[in-house]
Each structure stands twice: as C-alpha cells, then as structure tokens.
Short mmCIF file of C-alpha atoms in Angstrom, two decimals:
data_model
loop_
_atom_site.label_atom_id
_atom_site.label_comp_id
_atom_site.label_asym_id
_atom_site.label_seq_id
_atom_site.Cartn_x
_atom_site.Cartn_y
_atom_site.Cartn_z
CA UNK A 57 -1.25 -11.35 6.72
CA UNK A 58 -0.74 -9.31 9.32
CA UNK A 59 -2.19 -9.08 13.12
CA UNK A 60 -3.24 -6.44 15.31
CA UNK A 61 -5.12 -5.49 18.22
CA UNK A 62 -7.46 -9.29 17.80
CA UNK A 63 -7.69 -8.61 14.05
CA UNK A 64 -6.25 -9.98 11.48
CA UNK A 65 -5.91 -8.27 7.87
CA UNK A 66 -5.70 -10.98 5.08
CA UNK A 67 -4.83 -10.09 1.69
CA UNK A 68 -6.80 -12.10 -0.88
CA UNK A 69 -5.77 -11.65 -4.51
CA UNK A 70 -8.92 -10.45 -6.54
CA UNK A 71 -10.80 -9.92 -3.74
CA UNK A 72 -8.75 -7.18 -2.11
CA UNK A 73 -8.16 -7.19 1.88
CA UNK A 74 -10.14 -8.86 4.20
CA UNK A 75 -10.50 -7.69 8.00
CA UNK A 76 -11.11 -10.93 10.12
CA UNK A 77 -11.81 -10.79 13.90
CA UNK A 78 -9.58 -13.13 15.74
CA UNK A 79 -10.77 -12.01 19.15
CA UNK A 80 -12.12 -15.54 19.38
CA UNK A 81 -9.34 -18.01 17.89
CA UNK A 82 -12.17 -20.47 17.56
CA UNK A 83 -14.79 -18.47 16.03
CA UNK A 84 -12.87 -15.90 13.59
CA UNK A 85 -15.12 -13.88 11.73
CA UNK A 86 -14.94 -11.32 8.93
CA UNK A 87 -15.87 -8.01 9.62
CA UNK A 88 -15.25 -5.91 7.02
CA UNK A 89 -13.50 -5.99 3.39
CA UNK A 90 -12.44 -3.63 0.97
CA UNK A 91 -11.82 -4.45 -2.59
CA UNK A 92 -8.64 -3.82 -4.51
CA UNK A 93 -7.73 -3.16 -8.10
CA UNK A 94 -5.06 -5.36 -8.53
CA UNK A 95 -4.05 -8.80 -6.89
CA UNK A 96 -3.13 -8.09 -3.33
CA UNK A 97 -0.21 -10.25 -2.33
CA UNK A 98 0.71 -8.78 1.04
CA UNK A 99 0.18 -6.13 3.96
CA UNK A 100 1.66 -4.33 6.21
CA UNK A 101 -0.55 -2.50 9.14
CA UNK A 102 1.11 1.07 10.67
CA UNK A 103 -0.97 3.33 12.35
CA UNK A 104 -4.30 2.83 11.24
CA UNK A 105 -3.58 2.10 7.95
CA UNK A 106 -3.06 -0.88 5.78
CA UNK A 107 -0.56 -0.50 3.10
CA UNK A 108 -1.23 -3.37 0.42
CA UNK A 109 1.31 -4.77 -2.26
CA UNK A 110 -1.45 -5.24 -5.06
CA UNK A 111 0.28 -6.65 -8.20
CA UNK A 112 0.08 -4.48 -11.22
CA UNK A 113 -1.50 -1.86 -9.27
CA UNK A 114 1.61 -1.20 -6.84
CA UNK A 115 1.32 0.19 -3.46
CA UNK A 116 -2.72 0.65 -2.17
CA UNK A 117 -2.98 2.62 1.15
CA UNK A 118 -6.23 1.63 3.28
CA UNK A 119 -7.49 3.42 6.08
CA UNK A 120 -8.62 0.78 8.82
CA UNK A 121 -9.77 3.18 12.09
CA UNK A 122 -12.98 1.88 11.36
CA UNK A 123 -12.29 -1.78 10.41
CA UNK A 124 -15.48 -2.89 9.63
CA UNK A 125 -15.38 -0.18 6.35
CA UNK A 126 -12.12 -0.09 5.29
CA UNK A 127 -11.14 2.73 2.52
CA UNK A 128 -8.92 2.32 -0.01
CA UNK A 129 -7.37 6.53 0.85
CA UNK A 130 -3.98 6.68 -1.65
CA UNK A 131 -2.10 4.05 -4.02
CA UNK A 132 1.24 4.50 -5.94
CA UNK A 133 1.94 2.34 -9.41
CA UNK A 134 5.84 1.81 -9.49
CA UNK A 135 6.75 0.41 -12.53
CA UNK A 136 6.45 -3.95 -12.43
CA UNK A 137 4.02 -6.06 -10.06
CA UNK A 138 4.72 -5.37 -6.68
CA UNK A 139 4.95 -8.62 -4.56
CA UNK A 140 5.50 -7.42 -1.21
CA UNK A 141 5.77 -3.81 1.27
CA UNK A 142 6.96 -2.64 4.47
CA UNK A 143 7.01 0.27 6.40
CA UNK A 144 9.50 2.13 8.34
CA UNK A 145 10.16 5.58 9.07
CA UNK A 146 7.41 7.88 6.62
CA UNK A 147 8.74 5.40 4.11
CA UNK A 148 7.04 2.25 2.45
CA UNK A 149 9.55 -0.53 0.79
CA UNK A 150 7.97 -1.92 -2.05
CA UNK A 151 9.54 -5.14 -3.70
CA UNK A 152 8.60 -5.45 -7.75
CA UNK A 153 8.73 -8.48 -10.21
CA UNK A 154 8.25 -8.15 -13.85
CA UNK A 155 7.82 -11.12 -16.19
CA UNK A 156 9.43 -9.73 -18.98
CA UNK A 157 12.95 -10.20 -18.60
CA UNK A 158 13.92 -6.58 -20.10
CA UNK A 159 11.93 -5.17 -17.47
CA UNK A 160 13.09 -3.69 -14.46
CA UNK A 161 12.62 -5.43 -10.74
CA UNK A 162 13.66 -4.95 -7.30
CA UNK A 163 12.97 -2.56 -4.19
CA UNK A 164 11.24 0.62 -4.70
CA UNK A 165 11.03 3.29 -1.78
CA UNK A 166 8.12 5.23 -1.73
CA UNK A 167 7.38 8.33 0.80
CA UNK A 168 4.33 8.06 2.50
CA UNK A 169 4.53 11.00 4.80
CA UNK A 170 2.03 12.95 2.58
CA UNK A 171 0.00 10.22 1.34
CA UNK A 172 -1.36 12.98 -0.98
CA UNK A 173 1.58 13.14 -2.88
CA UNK A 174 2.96 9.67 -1.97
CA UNK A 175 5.83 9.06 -4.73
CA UNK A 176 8.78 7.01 -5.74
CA UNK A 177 12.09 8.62 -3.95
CA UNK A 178 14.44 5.93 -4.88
CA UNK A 179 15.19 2.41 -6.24
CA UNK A 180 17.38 -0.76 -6.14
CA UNK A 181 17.65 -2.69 -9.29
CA UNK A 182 17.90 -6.87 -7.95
CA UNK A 183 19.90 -9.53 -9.90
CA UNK A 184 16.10 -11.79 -9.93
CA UNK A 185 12.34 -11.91 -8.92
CA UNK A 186 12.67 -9.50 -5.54
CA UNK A 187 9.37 -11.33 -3.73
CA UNK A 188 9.77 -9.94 -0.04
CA UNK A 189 11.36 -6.97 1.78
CA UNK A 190 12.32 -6.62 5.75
CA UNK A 191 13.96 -3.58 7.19
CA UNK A 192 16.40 -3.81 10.11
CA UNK A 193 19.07 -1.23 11.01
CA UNK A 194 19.15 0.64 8.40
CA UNK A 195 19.33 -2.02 5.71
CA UNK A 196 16.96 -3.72 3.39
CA UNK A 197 17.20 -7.54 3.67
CA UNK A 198 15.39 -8.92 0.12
CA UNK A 199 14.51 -11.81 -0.88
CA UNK A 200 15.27 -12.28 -4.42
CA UNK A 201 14.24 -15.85 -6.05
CA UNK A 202 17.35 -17.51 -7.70
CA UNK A 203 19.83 -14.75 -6.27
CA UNK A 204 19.07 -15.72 -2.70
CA UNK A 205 19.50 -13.05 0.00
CA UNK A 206 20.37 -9.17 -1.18
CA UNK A 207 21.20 -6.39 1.28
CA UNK A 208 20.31 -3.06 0.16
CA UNK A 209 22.02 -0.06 2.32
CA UNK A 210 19.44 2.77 2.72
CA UNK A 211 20.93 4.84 4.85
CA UNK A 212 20.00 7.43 1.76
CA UNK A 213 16.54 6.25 0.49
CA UNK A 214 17.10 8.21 -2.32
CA UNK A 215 19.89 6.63 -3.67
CA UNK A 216 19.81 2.90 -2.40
CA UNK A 217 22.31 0.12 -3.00
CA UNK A 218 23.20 -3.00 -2.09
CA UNK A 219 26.45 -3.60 -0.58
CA UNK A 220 26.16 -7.79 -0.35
CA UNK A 221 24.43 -10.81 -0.74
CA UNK A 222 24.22 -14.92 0.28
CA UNK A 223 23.13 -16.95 -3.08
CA UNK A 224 21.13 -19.41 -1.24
CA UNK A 225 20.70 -22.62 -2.99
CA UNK A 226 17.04 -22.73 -3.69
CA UNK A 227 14.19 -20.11 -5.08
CA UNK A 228 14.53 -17.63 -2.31
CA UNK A 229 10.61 -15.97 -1.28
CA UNK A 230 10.47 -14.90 2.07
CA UNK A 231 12.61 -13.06 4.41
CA UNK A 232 12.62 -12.15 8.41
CA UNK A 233 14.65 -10.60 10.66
CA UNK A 234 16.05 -11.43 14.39
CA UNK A 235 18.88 -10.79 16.55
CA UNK A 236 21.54 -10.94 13.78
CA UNK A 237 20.45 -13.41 11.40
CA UNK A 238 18.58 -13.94 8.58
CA UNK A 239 16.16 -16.05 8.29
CA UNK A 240 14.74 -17.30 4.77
CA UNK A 241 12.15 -19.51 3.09
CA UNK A 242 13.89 -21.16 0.26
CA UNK A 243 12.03 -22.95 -1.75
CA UNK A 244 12.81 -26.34 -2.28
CA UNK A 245 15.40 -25.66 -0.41
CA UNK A 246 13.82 -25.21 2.68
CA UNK A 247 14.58 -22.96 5.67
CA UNK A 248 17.60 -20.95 5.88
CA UNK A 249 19.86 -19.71 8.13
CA UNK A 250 21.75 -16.37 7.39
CA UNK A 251 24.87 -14.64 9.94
CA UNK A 252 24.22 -10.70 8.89
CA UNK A 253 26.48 -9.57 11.83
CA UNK A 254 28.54 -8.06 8.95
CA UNK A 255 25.93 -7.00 6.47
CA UNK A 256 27.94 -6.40 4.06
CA UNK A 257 29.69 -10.48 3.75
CA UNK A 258 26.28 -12.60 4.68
CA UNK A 259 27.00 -15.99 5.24
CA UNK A 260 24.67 -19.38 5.40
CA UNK A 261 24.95 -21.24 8.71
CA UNK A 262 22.78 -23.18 9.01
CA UNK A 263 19.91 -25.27 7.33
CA UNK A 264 16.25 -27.23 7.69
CA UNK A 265 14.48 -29.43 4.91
CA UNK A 266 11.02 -28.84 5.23
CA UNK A 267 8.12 -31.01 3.71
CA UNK A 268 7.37 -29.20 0.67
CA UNK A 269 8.61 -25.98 -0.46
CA UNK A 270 9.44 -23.31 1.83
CA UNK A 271 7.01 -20.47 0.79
CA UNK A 272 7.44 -17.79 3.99
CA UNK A 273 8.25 -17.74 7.99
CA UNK A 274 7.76 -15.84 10.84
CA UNK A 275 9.82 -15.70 13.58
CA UNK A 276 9.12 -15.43 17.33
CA UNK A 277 11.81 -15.87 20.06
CA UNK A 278 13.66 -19.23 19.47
CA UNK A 279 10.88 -20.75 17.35
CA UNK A 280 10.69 -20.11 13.09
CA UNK A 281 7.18 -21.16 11.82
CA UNK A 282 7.69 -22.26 8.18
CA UNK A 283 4.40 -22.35 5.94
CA UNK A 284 4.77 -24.56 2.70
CA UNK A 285 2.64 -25.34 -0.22
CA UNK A 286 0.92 -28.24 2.28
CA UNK A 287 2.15 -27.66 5.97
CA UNK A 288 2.56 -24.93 8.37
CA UNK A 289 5.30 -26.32 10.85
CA UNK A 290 7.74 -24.77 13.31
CA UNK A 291 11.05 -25.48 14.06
CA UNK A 292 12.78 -25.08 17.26
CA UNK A 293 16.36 -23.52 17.48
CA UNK A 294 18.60 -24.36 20.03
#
C-alpha cells in the first residue's frame, strides 16, 4: 500500500489496484480501480503514477492524475514473478521470485525515464526468494527469504552487485530503511534490527518476537509498526 495526498493505493491480487479515499479515516471509500493482468503484490506512487509489482506480469505502470480512472499506461515482464518495486532516480527496482529452483531471482533495474521504451538495464542474481526492495544511498537493501538481508551496490545500475549481507535467522520478507539501520520483518523470527553504517559488513543488533510471523513494517521516527499474519502492532525504540 502506499499513501498520498488522503489516498491510499491498495494493491489487491486479481483484482488489480484499488484507489481508496482516506480523507475521512472513518469513512474510507473507493474511488476508482483499475484492473491488472497479473497478481499485484505491491506499489509504489512517484509523480502521478503508480508503478505495480504484478506477479507473472512484472512491472505495470498506472497513471493516477485522475484517480478516480486510473490507466494502466506501460508494463515491463522481467523474467520470474515480481514480488515487490521501488522507485528512485528514472529507475524502478523490481525484486523477482521464481518457483522453479533453476530459475533465476533477485533485483531487476528497469529505466523508466521513457516509459515508452521502459526496459531491463541491469540485474542482481540473490542467493533465495528476493520478496522486497528499499533504496538508500546508493544501495539496494533486499530482502531475500532464507538468506536474510542482501546489499546490492548500484552505484552502476547497469552492472549491479552486492557487496554484503546479514543471514537473519528467520524467512526474511520485508525491508525498510532509517537513519543507519535496517530494519526487517522476519518471519517467525520476528522484527529485526540491522547496523548498515558499513554497508558492506551488516550486522544484527538487535531483536523483537512478535505474535505471529513478521510479514512487513514501516517505520516512522522512533516507532516500527510490524503487521503479521493476525496483528498489526508497533514497537517503540528507545
């Protein structure tokens, strides 16, 4: 999900995006909707437009100036089932699982500057199931199921690589970003705590067990809010 200007854009598998006005916390309403072709798994909103990890059918751009008609305006298919995106300079950062072991998964970088000849520029292959992306100085942080916490240099999105990595001790599946540190939803493993002051040597310091597995976060000053598979919860830090 993502939020913006008292909307809220809510990817919903089979049935594409929806575009939910939160103006009123109390009374949210959808507004407008725009099926996809695959299963949309998550969003990212830049500038008008919603980019959309949609499964099998990779990266779906939708333009959202008029929110109540979203259009479905560009897509790229990278090879796998892309789980998650972000966006960050002209360039969308497109995690990809594939259930066939043989198969190739990990972080795709797509340029988006021409959306009308958006294409794949460069690629990371990941030890496991790469489920979430963030970008921060220059470096890919990735969540990567049984291999924990991979940081991918791309410094050159053409050529990216990853230059280190914290094997958490769960099923690693989401990943944020703040003032130095990593935080990640673990699994069964709960929340996370990574030091990325040297990007290259990540290292755990710290830990919560949450109620259920950890499934993704946000973070927000000195607060993480953890959702699992029956809570949402946050967790202060001191």
């Amino acid at each position: 999900m993502a939020v913006l200007d008292g909307k809220a854009y809510v990817t919903d598998t089979d049935s594409g995006l929806q575009v939910i006005d939160i103006s009123d916390p109390e009374d949210p309403i959808i507004i407008g909707s725009v099926d996809t072709p695959g299963l949309a798994a998550k969003v990212t909103v830049v500038n008008g437009k919603a980019y959309v990890a949609d499964g099998e059918s990779g990266l779906q751009v939708i333009d959202i100036t008029d929110p109540i008609n979203p259009t479905v305006i560009a897509s790229v298919d990278p090879p796998g089932f892309a789980s998650s995106v972000t966006v960050s300079d002209g360039k969308a950062y497109v995690t990809n699982i594939s259930f066939d072991e043989h198969d190739w998964t990990g972080l795709q970088v797509i340029n988006i500057s021409d959306l009308t000849n958006s294409k794949v520029t460069g690629s990371a292959d990941t030890p496991d199931f790469a489920s979430d992306v963030t970008i921060s100085d220059g470096k890919a942080y990735v969540a990567d199921g049984e291999s924990g916490l991979q940081v991918i240099d791309i410094s050159d999105p053409t050529h990216p690589i990853i230059i280190g990595f914290a094997d958490t001790p769960g099923y690693a599946r989401s990943v944020t970003v703040s003032d130095g540190k990593a935080y990640m939803a673990d699994g069964d493993s709960g929340l996370q705590v990574i030091d990325i002051s040297d990007p290259a040597h990540p290292i755990i310091i710290g830990s919560v067990d949450t109620p259920g597995d950890a499934l993704c976060l946000a973070v927000s000053e000195d607060m993480a809010y953890v959702v699992s598979a029956e809570f949402l919860f946050s967790i202060a830090f001191p």
